[in-house]
């Protein structure tokens, strides 16, 4: 269902909606409360009270504007009901990520470092190579991901490259972006309105159902989340002292800078 906004202008304490009023609103309807100057001093206290009482809601207390935005998030029941759909999305994400990395390396004539693909992508983070196009996919390398955008279908995916040959790590926002832009999923079996917050809840519930699991990355202390029903891939911790041993003389700092090049 299309998202809508229910506007409430508040000029007195009596006009502040109660928790009971808020929970009667459908999930597709965002509530925007506008505070008049006479009651604006109550905005933060009122918002914090709502955060304590409405745990399955996103309560956005604006820091500057005299407003609070309220949205009910996807429920545990909705996620559980559609768990098979979300698990299939996670599998598709992983499969497409793997396909695009190999396509990228083939088109760019790059020998893929199957132990640490991050080194391939980090070395391309310059003005000439950081963005471009392979086949019908535009790409942009940033942080720990390579963004791909299909110019024909509009499908978008952020492929992680910090987990060895495991390309199925799921970020809440990126996962929802993938779901919303994948043509074969449309129309979605369940509405998603808040990309990050709903995505976070989806991953959290699927983890609790033992359908996803946490994995380590190539970087010590950094972890990710992938679908559990998959062929397991060994992920090694990157040690610059060991890996760059043959490239001496190099300082330890220069080794780390090469690994963490953003």
GROMACS .gro file of C-alpha atoms in nm:
model
  262
    1UNK     CA    1   0.000   0.000   0.000
    2UNK     CA    2   0.124   0.348  -0.084
    3UNK     CA    3   0.269   0.541   0.208
    4UNK     CA    4   0.072   0.841   0.330
    5UNK     CA    5   0.120   1.105   0.598
    6UNK     CA    6  -0.131   1.199   0.866
    7UNK     CA    7  -0.061   1.556   0.978
    8UNK     CA    8  -0.142   1.669   1.333
    9UNK     CA    9  -0.097   2.033   1.432
   10UNK     CA   10  -0.063   2.064   1.809
   11UNK     CA   11  -0.134   2.394   1.981
   12UNK     CA   12  -0.198   2.266   2.334
   13UNK     CA   13  -0.108   1.972   2.557
   14UNK     CA   14  -0.459   1.836   2.519
   15UNK     CA   15  -0.407   1.799   2.144
   16UNK     CA   16  -0.106   1.568   2.178
   17UNK     CA   17  -0.210   1.223   2.049
   18UNK     CA   18  -0.210   0.943   2.305
   19UNK     CA   19  -0.040   0.608   2.256
   20UNK     CA   20  -0.385   0.459   2.200
   21UNK     CA   21  -0.451   0.711   1.922
   22UNK     CA   22  -0.120   0.634   1.753
   23UNK     CA   23  -0.152   0.255   1.749
   24UNK     CA   24  -0.490   0.274   1.576
   25UNK     CA   25  -0.326   0.421   1.265
   26UNK     CA   26  -0.241   0.174   0.984
   27UNK     CA   27   0.125   0.095   0.919
   28UNK     CA   28   0.132   0.266   0.580
   29UNK     CA   29   0.041   0.595   0.745
   30UNK     CA   30   0.319   0.806   0.891
   31UNK     CA   31   0.216   1.048   1.163
   32UNK     CA   32   0.372   1.392   1.153
   33UNK     CA   33   0.313   1.604   1.462
   34UNK     CA   34   0.380   1.976   1.421
   35UNK     CA   35   0.429   2.165   1.748
   36UNK     CA   36   0.325   2.528   1.779
   37UNK     CA   37   0.566   2.764   1.963
   38UNK     CA   38   0.350   2.739   2.278
   39UNK     CA   39   0.410   2.365   2.320
   40UNK     CA   40   0.737   2.313   2.133
   41UNK     CA   41   0.925   2.288   2.464
   42UNK     CA   42   0.741   1.959   2.525
   43UNK     CA   43   0.857   1.801   2.200
   44UNK     CA   44   1.166   1.618   2.327
   45UNK     CA   45   1.008   1.492   2.649
   46UNK     CA   46   0.697   1.375   2.463
   47UNK     CA   47   0.908   1.204   2.198
   48UNK     CA   48   1.121   1.020   2.454
   49UNK     CA   49   0.805   0.900   2.628
   50UNK     CA   50   0.675   0.760   2.299
   51UNK     CA   51   1.007   0.581   2.238
   52UNK     CA   52   0.970   0.401   2.570
   53UNK     CA   53   0.610   0.297   2.507
   54UNK     CA   54   0.610   0.224   2.132
   55UNK     CA   55   0.891  -0.027   2.085
   56UNK     CA   56   0.788  -0.137   1.736
   57UNK     CA   57   0.778   0.219   1.607
   58UNK     CA   58   1.029   0.459   1.463
   59UNK     CA   59   1.001   0.786   1.655
   60UNK     CA   60   1.191   1.069   1.489
   61UNK     CA   61   1.223   1.378   1.707
   62UNK     CA   62   1.357   1.650   1.480
   63UNK     CA   63   1.651   1.836   1.629
   64UNK     CA   64   1.567   2.169   1.463
   65UNK     CA   65   1.217   2.165   1.319
   66UNK     CA   66   0.923   2.162   1.564
   67UNK     CA   67   0.806   1.817   1.460
   68UNK     CA   68   0.799   1.448   1.543
   69UNK     CA   69   0.758   1.178   1.279
   70UNK     CA   70   0.613   0.842   1.379
   71UNK     CA   71   0.602   0.523   1.175
   72UNK     CA   72   0.500   0.173   1.277
   73UNK     CA   73   0.766  -0.074   1.165
   74UNK     CA   74   0.723  -0.417   1.013
   75UNK     CA   75   0.610  -0.660   1.282
   76UNK     CA   76   0.762  -0.990   1.393
   77UNK     CA   77   0.444  -1.161   1.277
   78UNK     CA   78   0.473  -1.016   0.926
   79UNK     CA   79   0.838  -1.119   0.900
   80UNK     CA   80   0.768  -1.471   1.025
   81UNK     CA   81   0.476  -1.506   0.784
   82UNK     CA   82   0.699  -1.408   0.491
   83UNK     CA   83   1.021  -1.570   0.612
   84UNK     CA   84   1.052  -1.789   0.302
   85UNK     CA   85   1.040  -1.481   0.080
   86UNK     CA   86   1.310  -1.300   0.275
   87UNK     CA   87   1.535  -1.607   0.285
   88UNK     CA   88   1.504  -1.644  -0.093
   89UNK     CA   89   1.592  -1.275  -0.130
   90UNK     CA   90   1.905  -1.335   0.080
   91UNK     CA   91   2.002  -1.629  -0.141
   92UNK     CA   92   1.942  -1.426  -0.457
   93UNK     CA   93   2.149  -1.139  -0.315
   94UNK     CA   94   2.439  -1.375  -0.254
   95UNK     CA   95   2.412  -1.536  -0.597
   96UNK     CA   96   2.395  -1.205  -0.783
   97UNK     CA   97   2.682  -1.061  -0.581
   98UNK     CA   98   2.903  -1.354  -0.677
   99UNK     CA   99   2.800  -1.325  -1.042
  100UNK     CA  100   2.874  -0.952  -1.057
  101UNK     CA  101   3.219  -0.982  -0.897
  102UNK     CA  102   3.322  -1.239  -1.157
  103UNK     CA  103   3.168  -1.032  -1.437
  104UNK     CA  104   3.354  -0.724  -1.312
  105UNK     CA  105   3.690  -0.902  -1.301
  106UNK     CA  106   3.636  -1.059  -1.642
  107UNK     CA  107   3.544  -0.729  -1.810
  108UNK     CA  108   3.826  -0.541  -1.635
  109UNK     CA  109   4.073  -0.824  -1.704
  110UNK     CA  110   4.157  -0.850  -1.335
  111UNK     CA  111   4.285  -1.167  -1.173
  112UNK     CA  112   4.055  -1.209  -0.875
  113UNK     CA  113   4.231  -1.250  -0.542
  114UNK     CA  114   4.010  -1.530  -0.409
  115UNK     CA  115   4.151  -1.504  -0.059
  116UNK     CA  116   4.119  -1.127  -0.026
  117UNK     CA  117   3.902  -0.974  -0.305
  118UNK     CA  118   3.909  -0.651  -0.106
  119UNK     CA  119   4.263  -0.592  -0.233
  120UNK     CA  120   4.138  -0.598  -0.593
  121UNK     CA  121   3.866  -0.344  -0.522
  122UNK     CA  122   4.070  -0.124  -0.289
  123UNK     CA  123   4.334  -0.082  -0.560
  124UNK     CA  124   4.066   0.059  -0.792
  125UNK     CA  125   3.960   0.341  -0.561
  126UNK     CA  126   4.086   0.628  -0.773
  127UNK     CA  127   3.923   0.879  -1.006
  128UNK     CA  128   3.983   0.668  -1.314
  129UNK     CA  129   3.863   0.328  -1.191
  130UNK     CA  130   3.633   0.387  -0.893
  131UNK     CA  131   3.323   0.413  -1.109
  132UNK     CA  132   3.222   0.299  -1.454
  133UNK     CA  133   3.020   0.036  -1.632
  134UNK     CA  134   3.049  -0.338  -1.697
  135UNK     CA  135   2.794  -0.492  -1.932
  136UNK     CA  136   2.462  -0.324  -1.842
  137UNK     CA  137   2.567  -0.252  -1.483
  138UNK     CA  138   2.697   0.082  -1.360
  139UNK     CA  139   2.929   0.044  -1.064
  140UNK     CA  140   3.081   0.256  -0.789
  141UNK     CA  141   3.341   0.126  -0.542
  142UNK     CA  142   3.323   0.268  -0.192
  143UNK     CA  143   3.400   0.161   0.165
  144UNK     CA  144   3.359  -0.216   0.195
  145UNK     CA  145   3.117  -0.246  -0.101
  146UNK     CA  146   3.080  -0.207  -0.473
  147UNK     CA  147   2.747  -0.058  -0.577
  148UNK     CA  148   2.595  -0.202  -0.894
  149UNK     CA  149   2.295  -0.049  -1.073
  150UNK     CA  150   2.135  -0.226  -1.367
  151UNK     CA  151   2.068   0.042  -1.628
  152UNK     CA  152   1.798  -0.170  -1.794
  153UNK     CA  153   1.595  -0.295  -1.498
  154UNK     CA  154   1.686  -0.047  -1.223
  155UNK     CA  155   1.792  -0.329  -0.991
  156UNK     CA  156   2.050  -0.221  -0.733
  157UNK     CA  157   2.284  -0.419  -0.513
  158UNK     CA  158   2.576  -0.338  -0.284
  159UNK     CA  159   2.822  -0.625  -0.316
  160UNK     CA  160   3.048  -0.670  -0.010
  161UNK     CA  161   3.413  -0.756  -0.069
  162UNK     CA  162   3.545  -0.791   0.287
  163UNK     CA  163   3.442  -1.155   0.334
  164UNK     CA  164   3.669  -1.343   0.098
  165UNK     CA  165   3.462  -1.516  -0.169
  166UNK     CA  166   3.146  -1.480   0.040
  167UNK     CA  167   2.943  -1.205  -0.129
  168UNK     CA  168   2.616  -1.247   0.058
  169UNK     CA  169   2.670  -1.025   0.362
  170UNK     CA  170   2.345  -0.841   0.437
  171UNK     CA  171   2.327  -0.480   0.551
  172UNK     CA  172   1.973  -0.373   0.657
  173UNK     CA  173   1.949  -0.075   0.423
  174UNK     CA  174   2.126  -0.240   0.129
  175UNK     CA  175   1.917  -0.557   0.162
  176UNK     CA  176   1.590  -0.363   0.146
  177UNK     CA  177   1.720  -0.156  -0.146
  178UNK     CA  178   1.790  -0.481  -0.332
  179UNK     CA  179   1.444  -0.618  -0.253
  180UNK     CA  180   1.264  -0.301  -0.359
  181UNK     CA  181   1.452  -0.271  -0.690
  182UNK     CA  182   1.439  -0.635  -0.799
  183UNK     CA  183   1.164  -0.661  -1.064
  184UNK     CA  184   1.069  -1.025  -1.001
  185UNK     CA  185   0.978  -0.948  -0.638
  186UNK     CA  186   0.719  -0.687  -0.734
  187UNK     CA  187   0.466  -0.638  -0.595
  188UNK     CA  188   0.617  -0.719  -0.258
  189UNK     CA  189   0.423  -0.970  -0.046
  190UNK     CA  190   0.461  -0.736   0.252
  191UNK     CA  191   0.506  -0.359   0.261
  192UNK     CA  192   0.839  -0.208   0.364
  193UNK     CA  193   0.833   0.164   0.439
  194UNK     CA  194   1.143   0.240   0.647
  195UNK     CA  195   1.435   0.093   0.455
  196UNK     CA  196   1.693   0.076   0.734
  197UNK     CA  197   1.468   0.025   1.036
  198UNK     CA  198   1.244  -0.234   0.870
  199UNK     CA  199   1.553  -0.400   0.722
  200UNK     CA  200   1.713  -0.415   1.065
  201UNK     CA  201   1.402  -0.583   1.208
  202UNK     CA  202   1.388  -0.831   0.920
  203UNK     CA  203   1.748  -0.941   0.976
  204UNK     CA  204   1.702  -0.953   1.353
  205UNK     CA  205   1.397  -1.180   1.334
  206UNK     CA  206   1.552  -1.408   1.070
  207UNK     CA  207   1.859  -1.442   1.292
  208UNK     CA  208   1.637  -1.539   1.584
  209UNK     CA  209   1.471  -1.802   1.363
  210UNK     CA  210   1.817  -1.946   1.285
  211UNK     CA  211   1.772  -1.870   0.914
  212UNK     CA  212   2.067  -1.630   0.902
  213UNK     CA  213   2.399  -1.646   1.081
  214UNK     CA  214   2.686  -1.417   1.172
  215UNK     CA  215   3.023  -1.461   1.002
  216UNK     CA  216   3.367  -1.308   1.044
  217UNK     CA  217   3.519  -1.090   0.774
  218UNK     CA  218   3.876  -1.057   0.648
  219UNK     CA  219   3.924  -0.784   0.908
  220UNK     CA  220   3.972  -0.882   1.271
  221UNK     CA  221   3.666  -0.788   1.479
  222UNK     CA  222   3.443  -0.711   1.180
  223UNK     CA  223   3.143  -0.938   1.124
  224UNK     CA  224   2.856  -0.978   0.880
  225UNK     CA  225   2.527  -1.163   0.835
  226UNK     CA  226   2.451  -1.422   0.565
  227UNK     CA  227   2.182  -1.676   0.487
  228UNK     CA  228   2.247  -1.998   0.678
  229UNK     CA  229   2.138  -2.239   0.404
  230UNK     CA  230   2.441  -2.202   0.178
  231UNK     CA  231   2.768  -2.363   0.082
  232UNK     CA  232   3.009  -2.249   0.352
  233UNK     CA  233   3.319  -2.059   0.240
  234UNK     CA  234   3.637  -2.024   0.443
  235UNK     CA  235   3.714  -1.663   0.533
  236UNK     CA  236   4.069  -1.578   0.636
  237UNK     CA  237   4.178  -1.290   0.857
  238UNK     CA  238   4.401  -1.049   0.669
  239UNK     CA  239   4.746  -1.009   0.825
  240UNK     CA  240   4.942  -0.737   0.641
  241UNK     CA  241   5.273  -0.853   0.791
  242UNK     CA  242   5.229  -1.197   0.640
  243UNK     CA  243   5.061  -1.099   0.314
  244UNK     CA  244   5.300  -0.822   0.215
  245UNK     CA  245   5.613  -0.998   0.337
  246UNK     CA  246   5.739  -1.042  -0.018
  247UNK     CA  247   5.697  -0.671  -0.091
  248UNK     CA  248   5.968  -0.548   0.146
  249UNK     CA  249   6.084  -0.290   0.221
  250UNK     CA  250   5.749  -0.161   0.344
  251UNK     CA  251   5.657  -0.023   0.681
  252UNK     CA  252   5.372  -0.172   0.877
  253UNK     CA  253   5.179   0.153   0.832
  254UNK     CA  254   5.211   0.143   0.453
  255UNK     CA  255   5.081  -0.214   0.456
  256UNK     CA  256   4.777  -0.117   0.659
  257UNK     CA  257   4.710   0.186   0.439
  258UNK     CA  258   4.709  -0.036   0.132
  259UNK     CA  259   4.455  -0.268   0.295
  260UNK     CA  260   4.228   0.005   0.430
  261UNK     CA  261   4.235   0.228   0.124
  262UNK     CA  262   3.891   0.384   0.095
   0.00000   0.00000   0.00000
